[in-house]
JSON list of C-alpha atoms in Angstrom, two decimals:
[
{"chain": "T", "resi": 1, "resn": "MET", "atom": "CA", "xyz": [27.72, 43.44, -11.57]},
{"chain": "T", "resi": 2, "resn": "SER", "atom": "CA", "xyz": [30.63, 40.88, -11.18]},
{"chain": "T", "resi": 3, "resn": "GLU", "atom": "CA", "xyz": [33.07, 42.60, -9.19]},
{"chain": "T", "resi": 4, "resn": "VAL", "atom": "CA", "xyz": [32.84, 45.47, -6.39]},
{"chain": "T", "resi": 5, "resn": "ARG", "atom": "CA", "xyz": [36.07, 46.67, -5.09]},
{"chain": "T", "resi": 6, "resn": "PHE", "atom": "CA", "xyz": [36.79, 49.53, -2.20]},
{"chain": "T", "resi": 7, "resn": "HIS", "atom": "CA", "xyz": [40.08, 51.20, -2.54]},
{"chain": "T", "resi": 8, "resn": "HIS", "atom": "CA", "xyz": [41.20, 53.01, 0.66]},
{"chain": "T", "resi": 9, "resn": "CYS", "atom": "CA", "xyz": [43.37, 56.11, 0.17]},
{"chain": "T", "resi": 10, "resn": "GLU", "atom": "CA", "xyz": [45.91, 56.39, 3.07]},
{"chain": "T", "resi": 11, "resn": "ARG", "atom": "CA", "xyz": [48.94, 57.93, 1.51]},
{"chain": "T", "resi": 12, "resn": "ARG", "atom": "CA", "xyz": [47.40, 60.34, -0.80]},
{"chain": "T", "resi": 13, "resn": "ARG", "atom": "CA", "xyz": [43.92, 62.36, -1.50]},
{"chain": "T", "resi": 14, "resn": "VAL", "atom": "CA", "xyz": [41.13, 61.03, -3.67]},
{"chain": "T", "resi": 15, "resn": "ASP", "atom": "CA", "xyz": [42.22, 63.39, -6.34]},
{"chain": "T", "resi": 16, "resn": "GLN", "atom": "CA", "xyz": [45.95, 62.06, -6.33]},
{"chain": "T", "resi": 17, "resn": "ALA", "atom": "CA", "xyz": [44.96, 58.46, -6.76]},
{"chain": "T", "resi": 18, "resn": "LEU", "atom": "CA", "xyz": [42.54, 58.77, -9.02]},
{"chain": "T", "resi": 19, "resn": "PRO", "atom": "CA", "xyz": [44.82, 59.38, -12.20]},
{"chain": "T", "resi": 20, "resn": "ASP", "atom": "CA", "xyz": [46.99, 56.48, -11.67]},
{"chain": "T", "resi": 21, "resn": "LEU", "atom": "CA", "xyz": [43.64, 54.10, -10.93]},
{"chain": "T", "resi": 22, "resn": "VAL", "atom": "CA", "xyz": [42.23, 55.26, -14.02]},
{"chain": "T", "resi": 23, "resn": "ALA", "atom": "CA", "xyz": [45.35, 55.21, -16.12]},
{"chain": "T", "resi": 24, "resn": "ARG", "atom": "CA", "xyz": [45.66, 51.74, -15.24]},
{"chain": "T", "resi": 25, "resn": "LEU", "atom": "CA", "xyz": [42.69, 50.55, -16.01]},
{"chain": "T", "resi": 26, "resn": "TYR", "atom": "CA", "xyz": [42.73, 52.61, -19.18]},
{"chain": "T", "resi": 27, "resn": "ALA", "atom": "CA", "xyz": [45.85, 50.77, -19.95]},
{"chain": "T", "resi": 28, "resn": "GLU", "atom": "CA", "xyz": [43.77, 47.17, -19.73]},
{"chain": "T", "resi": 29, "resn": "GLY", "atom": "CA", "xyz": [41.63, 48.59, -22.43]},
{"chain": "T", "resi": 30, "resn": "ARG", "atom": "CA", "xyz": [38.63, 49.29, -20.03]},
{"chain": "T", "resi": 31, "resn": "ARG", "atom": "CA", "xyz": [36.41, 52.08, -20.53]},
{"chain": "T", "resi": 32, "resn": "VAL", "atom": "CA", "xyz": [35.58, 54.07, -17.48]},
{"chain": "T", "resi": 33, "resn": "VAL", "atom": "CA", "xyz": [32.92, 56.42, -15.68]},
{"chain": "T", "resi": 34, "resn": "VAL", "atom": "CA", "xyz": [34.03, 58.30, -12.85]},
{"chain": "T", "resi": 35, "resn": "ARG", "atom": "CA", "xyz": [30.96, 59.46, -11.18]},
{"chain": "T", "resi": 36, "resn": "ALA", "atom": "CA", "xyz": [31.60, 62.37, -8.36]},
{"chain": "T", "resi": 37, "resn": "PRO", "atom": "CA", "xyz": [29.03, 63.93, -6.06]},
{"chain": "T", "resi": 38, "resn": "SER", "atom": "CA", "xyz": [29.18, 67.26, -7.62]},
{"chain": "T", "resi": 39, "resn": "ALA", "atom": "CA", "xyz": [29.52, 69.36, -10.76]},
{"chain": "T", "resi": 40, "resn": "GLU", "atom": "CA", "xyz": [32.73, 71.35, -9.25]},
{"chain": "T", "resi": 41, "resn": "MET", "atom": "CA", "xyz": [34.65, 67.99, -8.35]},
{"chain": "T", "resi": 42, "resn": "VAL", "atom": "CA", "xyz": [34.08, 66.69, -11.93]},
{"chain": "T", "resi": 43, "resn": "GLN", "atom": "CA", "xyz": [35.49, 70.37, -13.07]},
{"chain": "T", "resi": 44, "resn": "ALA", "atom": "CA", "xyz": [38.39, 69.79, -10.56]},
{"chain": "T", "resi": 45, "resn": "LEU", "atom": "CA", "xyz": [39.12, 66.14, -11.43]},
{"chain": "T", "resi": 46, "resn": "ASN", "atom": "CA", "xyz": [38.78, 67.01, -15.49]},
{"chain": "T", "resi": 47, "resn": "ASP", "atom": "CA", "xyz": [41.84, 69.72, -14.61]},
{"chain": "T", "resi": 48, "resn": "ARG", "atom": "CA", "xyz": [43.79, 67.20, -12.88]},
{"chain": "T", "resi": 49, "resn": "LEU", "atom": "CA", "xyz": [43.53, 64.57, -15.28]},
{"chain": "T", "resi": 50, "resn": "TRP", "atom": "CA", "xyz": [44.79, 67.15, -17.97]},
{"chain": "T", "resi": 51, "resn": "THR", "atom": "CA", "xyz": [47.93, 67.96, -15.87]},
{"chain": "T", "resi": 52, "resn": "TRP", "atom": "CA", "xyz": [48.73, 65.23, -13.72]},
{"chain": "T", "resi": 53, "resn": "ASP", "atom": "CA", "xyz": [51.67, 63.57, -15.65]},
{"chain": "T", "resi": 54, "resn": "GLU", "atom": "CA", "xyz": [53.38, 65.92, -17.99]},
{"chain": "T", "resi": 55, "resn": "ALA", "atom": "CA", "xyz": [54.90, 62.48, -19.42]},
{"chain": "T", "resi": 56, "resn": "SER", "atom": "CA", "xyz": [51.39, 60.85, -20.29]},
{"chain": "T", "resi": 57, "resn": "PHE", "atom": "CA", "xyz": [48.22, 61.54, -21.98]},
{"chain": "T", "resi": 58, "resn": "LEU", "atom": "CA", "xyz": [45.15, 59.89, -20.63]},
{"chain": "T", "resi": 59, "resn": "PRO", "atom": "CA", "xyz": [42.05, 60.82, -23.07]},
{"chain": "T", "resi": 60, "resn": "HIS", "atom": "CA", "xyz": [38.80, 61.60, -20.96]},
{"chain": "T", "resi": 61, "resn": "GLY", "atom": "CA", "xyz": [36.17, 63.92, -21.10]},
{"chain": "T", "resi": 62, "resn": "ALA", "atom": "CA", "xyz": [33.49, 65.64, -19.01]},
{"chain": "T", "resi": 63, "resn": "ALA", "atom": "CA", "xyz": [29.98, 66.94, -19.49]},
{"chain": "T", "resi": 64, "resn": "GLY", "atom": "CA", "xyz": [30.26, 69.99, -22.17]},
{"chain": "T", "resi": 65, "resn": "ASP", "atom": "CA", "xyz": [33.27, 68.37, -24.11]},
{"chain": "T", "resi": 66, "resn": "GLY", "atom": "CA", "xyz": [31.55, 66.88, -26.63]},
{"chain": "T", "resi": 67, "resn": "ASP", "atom": "CA", "xyz": [30.18, 63.26, -27.29]},
{"chain": "T", "resi": 68, "resn": "PRO", "atom": "CA", "xyz": [30.57, 61.38, -24.05]},
{"chain": "T", "resi": 69, "resn": "ALA", "atom": "CA", "xyz": [30.34, 57.75, -26.46]},
{"chain": "T", "resi": 70, "resn": "THR", "atom": "CA", "xyz": [33.71, 58.71, -27.79]},
{"chain": "T", "resi": 71, "resn": "GLN", "atom": "CA", "xyz": [35.78, 59.37, -24.35]},
{"chain": "T", "resi": 72, "resn": "PRO", "atom": "CA", "xyz": [37.12, 55.90, -22.88]},
{"chain": "T", "resi": 73, "resn": "VAL", "atom": "CA", "xyz": [37.08, 58.05, -19.68]},
{"chain": "T", "resi": 74, "resn": "PHE", "atom": "CA", "xyz": [34.06, 60.13, -18.45]},
{"chain": "T", "resi": 75, "resn": "LEU", "atom": "CA", "xyz": [33.88, 62.25, -15.32]},
{"chain": "T", "resi": 76, "resn": "THR", "atom": "CA", "xyz": [30.09, 62.89, -14.27]},
{"chain": "T", "resi": 77, "resn": "ASP", "atom": "CA", "xyz": [28.04, 63.95, -11.44]},
{"chain": "T", "resi": 78, "resn": "THR", "atom": "CA", "xyz": [24.93, 62.06, -12.78]},
{"chain": "T", "resi": 79, "resn": "LEU", "atom": "CA", "xyz": [23.61, 58.83, -12.92]},
{"chain": "T", "resi": 80, "resn": "GLY", "atom": "CA", "xyz": [23.87, 56.37, -15.88]},
{"chain": "T", "resi": 81, "resn": "ASN", "atom": "CA", "xyz": [26.73, 55.27, -18.51]},
{"chain": "T", "resi": 82, "resn": "PRO", "atom": "CA", "xyz": [27.18, 57.68, -21.15]},
{"chain": "T", "resi": 83, "resn": "ASN", "atom": "CA", "xyz": [30.55, 56.18, -22.61]},
{"chain": "T", "resi": 84, "resn": "ALA", "atom": "CA", "xyz": [29.55, 52.54, -22.66]},
{"chain": "T", "resi": 85, "resn": "ALA", "atom": "CA", "xyz": [31.89, 52.11, -19.85]},
{"chain": "T", "resi": 86, "resn": "THR", "atom": "CA", "xyz": [32.65, 48.50, -18.03]},
{"chain": "T", "resi": 87, "resn": "VAL", "atom": "CA", "xyz": [34.11, 50.09, -14.87]},
{"chain": "T", "resi": 88, "resn": "LEU", "atom": "CA", "xyz": [32.41, 52.35, -12.41]},
{"chain": "T", "resi": 89, "resn": "VAL", "atom": "CA", "xyz": [34.46, 54.25, -10.11]},
{"chain": "T", "resi": 90, "resn": "LEU", "atom": "CA", "xyz": [32.46, 56.28, -7.41]},
{"chain": "T", "resi": 91, "resn": "LEU", "atom": "CA", "xyz": [33.67, 58.82, -5.15]},
{"chain": "T", "resi": 92, "resn": "ALA", "atom": "CA", "xyz": [32.34, 59.91, -1.84]},
{"chain": "T", "resi": 93, "resn": "GLY", "atom": "CA", "xyz": [29.00, 61.48, -1.86]},
{"chain": "T", "resi": 94, "resn": "ALA", "atom": "CA", "xyz": [28.12, 60.35, -5.50]},
{"chain": "T", "resi": 95, "resn": "GLU", "atom": "CA", "xyz": [24.94, 59.11, -5.98]},
{"chain": "T", "resi": 96, "resn": "THR", "atom": "CA", "xyz": [24.09, 55.14, -6.59]},
{"chain": "T", "resi": 97, "resn": "SER", "atom": "CA", "xyz": [21.40, 53.22, -8.55]},
{"chain": "T", "resi": 98, "resn": "PRO", "atom": "CA", "xyz": [20.28, 49.96, -9.25]},
{"chain": "T", "resi": 99, "resn": "GLY", "atom": "CA", "xyz": [21.11, 50.63, -12.95]},
{"chain": "T", "resi": 100, "resn": "ASP", "atom": "CA", "xyz": [24.80, 50.61, -11.66]},
{"chain": "T", "resi": 101, "resn": "ASP", "atom": "CA", "xyz": [24.52, 46.61, -11.56]},
{"chain": "T", "resi": 102, "resn": "ALA", "atom": "CA", "xyz": [25.18, 46.92, -15.41]},
{"chain": "T", "resi": 103, "resn": "PHE", "atom": "CA", "xyz": [28.96, 48.06, -15.06]},
{"chain": "T", "resi": 104, "resn": "ASP", "atom": "CA", "xyz": [31.00, 44.81, -14.99]},
{"chain": "T", "resi": 105, "resn": "THR", "atom": "CA", "xyz": [33.53, 46.52, -12.07]},
{"chain": "T", "resi": 106, "resn": "ALA", "atom": "CA", "xyz": [32.30, 49.21, -9.57]},
{"chain": "T", "resi": 107, "resn": "ILE", "atom": "CA", "xyz": [35.29, 50.71, -7.52]},
{"chain": "T", "resi": 108, "resn": "ARG", "atom": "CA", "xyz": [34.39, 53.01, -4.50]},
{"chain": "T", "resi": 109, "resn": "LEU", "atom": "CA", "xyz": [37.71, 55.35, -4.09]},
{"chain": "T", "resi": 110, "resn": "PHE", "atom": "CA", "xyz": [37.55, 56.64, -0.64]},
{"chain": "T", "resi": 111, "resn": "ASP", "atom": "CA", "xyz": [39.62, 58.90, 1.58]},
{"chain": "T", "resi": 112, "resn": "GLY", "atom": "CA", "xyz": [40.45, 57.10, 4.91]},
{"chain": "T", "resi": 113, "resn": "ARG", "atom": "CA", "xyz": [40.99, 60.13, 6.69]},
{"chain": "T", "resi": 114, "resn": "ASP", "atom": "CA", "xyz": [37.73, 61.68, 5.82]},
{"chain": "T", "resi": 115, "resn": "GLU", "atom": "CA", "xyz": [35.31, 60.28, 8.54]},
{"chain": "T", "resi": 116, "resn": "GLU", "atom": "CA", "xyz": [32.24, 60.88, 6.50]},
{"chain": "T", "resi": 117, "resn": "ALA", "atom": "CA", "xyz": [33.33, 59.29, 3.32]},
{"chain": "T", "resi": 118, "resn": "LEU", "atom": "CA", "xyz": [35.11, 56.60, 5.65]},
{"chain": "T", "resi": 119, "resn": "GLY", "atom": "CA", "xyz": [31.49, 55.83, 7.22]},
{"chain": "T", "resi": 120, "resn": "GLU", "atom": "CA", "xyz": [29.73, 55.84, 3.87]},
{"chain": "T", "resi": 121, "resn": "ALA", "atom": "CA", "xyz": [32.44, 53.30, 2.77]},
{"chain": "T", "resi": 122, "resn": "ARG", "atom": "CA", "xyz": [31.77, 51.16, 5.56]},
{"chain": "T", "resi": 123, "resn": "ARG", "atom": "CA", "xyz": [27.76, 51.51, 5.39]},
{"chain": "T", "resi": 124, "resn": "ALA", "atom": "CA", "xyz": [28.10, 50.59, 1.61]},
{"chain": "T", "resi": 125, "resn": "TRP", "atom": "CA", "xyz": [30.33, 47.64, 2.45]},
{"chain": "T", "resi": 126, "resn": "LYS", "atom": "CA", "xyz": [27.75, 46.35, 5.00]},
{"chain": "T", "resi": 127, "resn": "ARG", "atom": "CA", "xyz": [24.91, 46.86, 2.51]},
{"chain": "T", "resi": 128, "resn": "LEU", "atom": "CA", "xyz": [26.59, 44.93, -0.20]},
{"chain": "T", "resi": 129, "resn": "ARG", "atom": "CA", "xyz": [27.67, 41.87, 2.24]},
{"chain": "T", "resi": 130, "resn": "ASP", "atom": "CA", "xyz": [24.02, 41.91, 3.49]},
{"chain": "T", "resi": 131, "resn": "ALA", "atom": "CA", "xyz": [22.95, 41.77, 0.24]},
{"chain": "T", "resi": 132, "resn": "GLY", "atom": "CA", "xyz": [25.04, 38.33, -0.59]},
{"chain": "T", "resi": 133, "resn": "LEU", "atom": "CA", "xyz": [27.88, 40.17, -2.55]},
{"chain": "T", "resi": 134, "resn": "SER", "atom": "CA", "xyz": [31.83, 39.70, -1.71]},
{"chain": "T", "resi": 135, "resn": "PRO", "atom": "CA", "xyz": [33.19, 42.96, -2.13]},
{"chain": "T", "resi": 136, "resn": "SER", "atom": "CA", "xyz": [36.99, 43.05, -2.13]},
{"chain": "T", "resi": 137, "resn": "TYR", "atom": "CA", "xyz": [39.15, 45.54, -0.18]},
{"chain": "T", "resi": 138, "resn": "TRP", "atom": "CA", "xyz": [42.34, 47.20, -1.57]},
{"chain": "T", "resi": 139, "resn": "ARG", "atom": "CA", "xyz": [44.75, 49.49, 0.44]},
{"chain": "T", "resi": 140, "resn": "GLU", "atom": "CA", "xyz": [47.22, 51.75, -0.99]},
{"chain": "T", "resi": 141, "resn": "GLY", "atom": "CA", "xyz": [50.64, 50.37, -1.74]},
{"chain": "T", "resi": 142, "resn": "GLU", "atom": "CA", "xyz": [54.00, 51.76, -0.84]},
{"chain": "T", "resi": 143, "resn": "ASP", "atom": "CA", "xyz": [54.57, 52.18, -4.95]},
{"chain": "T", "resi": 144, "resn": "GLY", "atom": "CA", "xyz": [51.04, 54.00, -5.11]},
{"chain": "T", "resi": 145, "resn": "GLY", "atom": "CA", "xyz": [49.49, 50.95, -6.76]},
{"chain": "T", "resi": 146, "resn": "TRP", "atom": "CA", "xyz": [46.83, 48.65, -4.97]},
{"chain": "T", "resi": 147, "resn": "ASP", "atom": "CA", "xyz": [47.30, 45.71, -2.92]},
{"chain": "T", "resi": 148, "resn": "LYS", "atom": "CA", "xyz": [44.33, 43.44, -2.20]},
{"chain": "T", "resi": 149, "resn": "ALA", "atom": "CA", "xyz": [43.81, 43.22, 1.65]},
{"chain": "T", "resi": 150, "resn": "ARG", "atom": "CA", "xyz": [40.83, 40.62, 1.51]}
]
């Protein structure tokens, strides 16, 4: 994995910030896997991506939507890379595996108002630093974008 980023939601909930983040990655031509901690969250995010912006369309799929390989953005609660994505977006509570190293970029998106998610992000940051990696930290900007803080 060449890049590990931590995106700290401070203004919006994760389900509100995720569509903008994924849309920007898609606009860059990147394929994305979003890994959630449960099938229920996958369904909620799937519904959210269909309705988040009436003026735009973000092609995506989830389990049960057909062939994952055809989806530029795929939502899942399982390990793996079903759509040959280069970017993995991890939500709080989602499983990780050594196979995640195959992604070019991993983004841990977490809500700073959720103490459990914040603690999980801090532990993951420490594990990565202890392993000799240099993760970057991004804060939610005034405009809904992301500002690199370190």
